[in-house]
């Protein structure tokens, strides 16, 4: 899809002049970002598309409109003011080098960008001076190298970057690295510093429009709900201080009296990761009837 912000295939209201009071949200239409972004928005209470071919969905109940775009184009639309806010990758935002700004990291689609080249040929960033460097993110790489005073001949590619050295197109590459297996299979080794730690982010123009704060608050609630669970347990009243030291909660646990005056009921939010260790420790000091429940959404 073209990044021309007047492209009517997106929707006629996606122009530089806002056609309605609804918040216009750019959402990835495919790729690694799309599924989790759609899930987060659904958990935040929004109604998204049911047909993967839809490019536009209106959700009047929540006063928003969704525009489904290529992840690489989202920063362009948002930066130009054609759309109010969007979900994309930090790598794609930096590669675009437009006016859109990151306003929140969303905690998924983590990736790391590194340099790689033939084994033993490169050791540090300065070794790239004057070399050909291939990348699917030329804007990101160019900005990074310029910041560090290293001049290279950038070779823009659209995928399969790891083959560039073997095919003689480049001397080195800059690419996403997870385990490094793909690069090693292409006969390359990682060297030099990390260019960028990327993840999914919420982006907006420099001047945010009304409604952005509500979306942001809802998405933060989803992220809290994904990271925490609610733990309820009964405990001898004399042991409350010890229990609170084990699980202090976000602010403070809720302590309620029971029919037996020597016992209390405790409710507390606990990080999902490691909750079984917390349960073990609470049980060891005398807590009983320990129950864990999921949190579907939150506002803190």
XYZ file of C-alpha atoms in Angstrom:
300
model
C 0.000 0.000 0.000
C 1.249 3.445 -0.836
C 2.254 5.781 1.966
C 0.478 8.660 0.176
C -1.735 10.055 2.930
C -4.436 10.975 0.414
C -4.769 7.346 -0.736
C -8.541 6.739 -0.913
C -7.984 2.996 -0.526
C -7.337 3.622 3.155
C -10.427 5.746 3.776
C -11.507 9.171 2.576
C -11.460 10.560 6.137
C -7.765 9.731 6.535
C -6.599 13.100 5.269
C -4.743 15.980 6.837
C -8.078 17.592 7.745
C -9.931 15.644 10.415
C -13.388 14.703 9.184
C -14.924 13.655 12.521
C -14.432 13.949 16.252
C -13.574 10.257 16.553
C -10.039 9.250 17.506
C -8.396 7.753 14.409
C -6.146 4.835 15.288
C -3.672 3.182 12.906
C -3.364 -0.572 13.492
C -0.993 -3.066 11.792
C -2.916 -5.037 9.176
C -0.514 -7.994 9.070
C 2.809 -9.268 10.332
C 4.123 -10.019 13.808
C 2.571 -6.883 15.309
C -0.965 -7.341 14.011
C -2.367 -10.180 16.093
C -1.170 -9.009 19.498
C -2.134 -5.392 18.761
C -5.667 -6.526 17.876
C -5.839 -8.620 21.052
C -4.749 -5.691 23.213
C -7.332 -3.381 21.688
C -10.066 -5.999 22.188
C -9.040 -6.462 25.829
C -9.155 -2.675 26.189
C -12.829 -2.771 25.190
C -12.649 -1.720 21.541
C -14.445 -3.392 18.629
C -12.039 -4.154 15.792
C -12.399 -5.802 12.424
C -13.871 -9.266 11.933
C -12.797 -9.636 8.324
C -8.992 -9.504 7.805
C -9.623 -7.804 4.458
C -11.232 -4.763 6.089
C -9.087 -1.624 5.987
C -11.438 0.529 8.052
C -13.675 -0.125 11.078
C -15.753 2.378 13.034
C -16.409 1.847 16.761
C -18.909 4.608 17.631
C -19.534 3.243 21.135
C -15.928 4.074 22.037
C -15.692 7.082 19.709
C -12.803 5.672 17.651
C -12.068 4.657 14.068
C -9.500 1.992 13.155
C -7.397 2.111 9.986
C -5.555 -1.110 9.138
C -2.266 -0.309 7.435
C 1.116 -1.795 6.678
C 3.183 -1.486 9.903
C 5.918 0.315 7.963
C 3.474 3.011 6.813
C 1.871 3.773 10.167
C 4.527 6.217 11.393
C 4.193 8.147 8.112
C 0.424 8.567 8.446
C 0.602 9.509 12.127
C 3.569 11.829 11.678
C 1.778 13.647 8.875
C -1.296 14.154 11.069
C -3.505 12.040 8.778
C -4.191 9.732 11.731
C -4.165 10.586 15.426
C -2.333 7.675 16.997
C -0.935 4.305 15.949
C 0.649 1.037 16.970
C 3.885 0.088 15.231
C 7.424 -1.049 16.028
C 10.039 1.265 17.501
C 12.329 0.123 14.673
C 9.815 1.208 12.033
C 9.258 4.532 13.796
C 12.995 5.256 13.870
C 13.436 4.101 10.285
C 10.779 6.513 9.054
C 12.435 9.471 10.803
C 9.194 11.448 10.589
C 7.394 13.662 13.096
C 5.577 10.911 15.004
C 6.734 10.318 18.576
C 6.727 7.286 20.842
C 4.391 7.820 23.786
C 4.287 4.321 25.329
C 6.029 0.966 24.968
C 3.501 -1.861 24.737
C 5.516 -4.826 25.970
C 5.425 -7.179 22.970
C 7.254 -7.872 19.694
C 10.706 -7.456 21.248
C 13.650 -7.476 18.837
C 17.321 -6.496 18.811
C 19.243 -4.902 15.928
C 22.895 -5.821 15.423
C 25.619 -5.661 12.789
C 26.964 -8.876 11.254
C 29.657 -9.750 8.744
C 32.040 -12.502 7.653
C 33.756 -14.169 10.655
C 36.847 -12.268 11.770
C 36.518 -9.424 9.281
C 34.854 -6.850 11.543
C 35.348 -6.307 15.263
C 34.008 -2.855 16.085
C 31.805 -0.168 14.602
C 34.725 1.823 13.161
C 35.642 -1.157 10.955
C 32.590 -0.389 8.823
C 34.022 2.905 7.571
C 33.665 3.000 3.771
C 32.020 -0.440 3.620
C 28.745 -1.472 1.997
C 26.105 -2.188 4.668
C 22.801 -3.798 3.695
C 19.647 -3.349 5.758
C 15.882 -3.354 5.478
C 15.969 -0.340 7.830
C 18.271 2.127 6.041
C 16.888 5.182 7.853
C 17.493 3.652 11.274
C 20.997 2.441 10.376
C 21.984 5.690 8.666
C 20.941 7.728 11.705
C 22.853 5.434 14.058
C 26.061 5.456 12.006
C 25.848 9.215 11.470
C 25.523 9.693 15.230
C 28.706 7.664 15.715
C 30.634 9.308 12.890
C 30.923 6.253 10.637
C 30.372 6.761 6.887
C 29.185 3.750 4.871
C 27.516 2.954 1.568
C 24.016 1.859 2.606
C 22.308 -0.839 0.550
C 18.514 -0.779 1.141
C 16.865 -4.192 0.893
C 13.353 -5.437 1.552
C 13.957 -8.669 3.436
C 16.460 -11.559 3.166
C 19.223 -9.200 4.289
C 21.389 -12.073 5.555
C 22.039 -13.183 1.947
C 23.502 -9.825 0.893
C 27.116 -10.647 1.803
C 27.100 -14.095 0.231
C 25.648 -12.662 -2.995
C 28.233 -9.885 -3.110
C 25.788 -7.008 -2.638
C 27.239 -5.875 0.716
C 30.239 -6.281 2.995
C 28.122 -6.382 6.172
C 24.490 -6.266 7.245
C 22.394 -4.665 9.966
C 19.412 -6.795 10.876
C 17.059 -8.058 13.553
C 18.666 -10.694 15.772
C 16.881 -13.089 18.086
C 19.038 -16.191 18.518
C 21.475 -15.342 15.704
C 20.863 -18.713 14.061
C 19.775 -17.252 10.711
C 22.883 -15.089 10.480
C 25.181 -17.984 11.386
C 23.549 -20.171 8.751
C 24.380 -17.436 6.235
C 28.036 -17.562 7.335
C 27.942 -14.315 9.337
C 28.915 -13.400 12.877
C 27.559 -10.589 15.038
C 29.913 -7.771 16.012
C 29.829 -4.283 17.453
C 27.195 -2.631 19.640
C 23.432 -3.059 19.735
C 21.826 -0.557 17.370
C 18.376 -0.686 18.925
C 16.204 -2.629 21.340
C 12.835 -2.544 19.629
C 9.287 -3.473 20.623
C 5.738 -2.479 19.795
C 4.998 1.140 20.713
C 2.109 3.567 20.697
C 2.936 6.644 18.637
C 1.303 10.049 18.178
C 2.040 13.416 16.536
C 3.946 16.011 18.612
C 0.594 17.551 19.624
C -1.751 14.837 20.860
C -5.462 15.073 20.119
C -8.301 14.581 22.629
C -9.038 10.906 23.238
C -5.414 9.778 23.085
C -5.193 9.814 26.879
C -8.197 7.474 27.170
C -6.675 4.995 24.711
C -3.349 5.163 26.533
C -4.997 4.595 29.918
C -6.898 1.590 28.592
C -3.803 0.010 27.041
C -1.869 0.538 30.260
C -4.691 -1.245 32.064
C -4.335 -4.215 29.710
C -0.572 -4.340 30.287
C -1.053 -4.280 34.058
C -3.638 -7.065 33.798
C -1.207 -9.169 31.780
C 1.610 -8.698 34.280
C -0.316 -9.161 37.529
C -2.770 -11.547 39.185
C -4.963 -11.150 42.250
C -4.123 -13.303 45.270
C -6.635 -13.850 48.078
C -5.842 -15.736 51.269
C -6.801 -16.138 54.920
C -4.205 -15.509 57.598
C -3.870 -15.306 61.376
C -4.070 -11.592 62.198
C -0.806 -11.718 64.105
C 1.046 -12.638 60.888
C -0.099 -9.749 58.705
C 3.205 -7.869 58.836
C 5.133 -10.959 57.726
C 2.676 -11.605 54.903
C 2.811 -8.011 53.683
C 6.600 -8.242 53.554
C 6.221 -11.215 51.192
C 3.539 -9.636 48.996
C 3.300 -5.844 49.497
C 1.091 -5.234 46.448
C 0.934 -2.152 44.234
C 0.128 0.223 47.084
C -0.993 -1.898 50.042
C -2.976 -5.141 50.504
C -6.635 -5.030 51.447
C -7.138 -6.502 54.932
C -10.669 -7.545 55.955
C -11.873 -9.078 59.237
C -13.314 -12.608 59.338
C -15.923 -14.070 61.671
C -13.068 -15.485 63.734
C -11.455 -12.320 65.219
C -8.031 -13.993 65.203
C -8.070 -14.338 61.403
C -8.192 -11.860 58.512
C -8.763 -12.083 54.758
C -6.106 -10.520 52.537
C -6.338 -9.453 48.893
C -3.260 -8.283 47.003
C -1.965 -7.813 43.442
C 1.121 -9.907 42.736
C 3.314 -10.126 39.605
C 2.159 -13.072 37.507
C 5.741 -14.171 37.087
C 6.797 -15.876 40.308
C 3.316 -16.054 41.838
C 3.815 -19.702 42.814
C 6.860 -18.772 44.874
C 4.774 -16.119 46.641
C 2.070 -18.710 47.345
C 4.688 -21.085 48.775
C 6.078 -18.399 51.060
C 2.625 -17.329 52.258
C 1.643 -20.893 52.985
C 4.882 -21.462 54.879
C 4.110 -18.662 57.355
C 0.539 -19.823 57.946
C -1.676 -18.451 55.168
C -4.456 -20.753 54.029
C -7.183 -20.841 51.340
C -4.798 -19.140 48.911
C -6.557 -18.363 45.639
C -5.169 -16.819 42.448
C -7.418 -15.137 39.873
C -6.653 -13.420 36.586
C -7.122 -9.692 36.138
C -8.934 -8.895 32.892
C -8.267 -5.161 32.989
C -7.140 -2.492 35.420
C -6.814 1.220 36.076
C -4.043 2.232 38.451
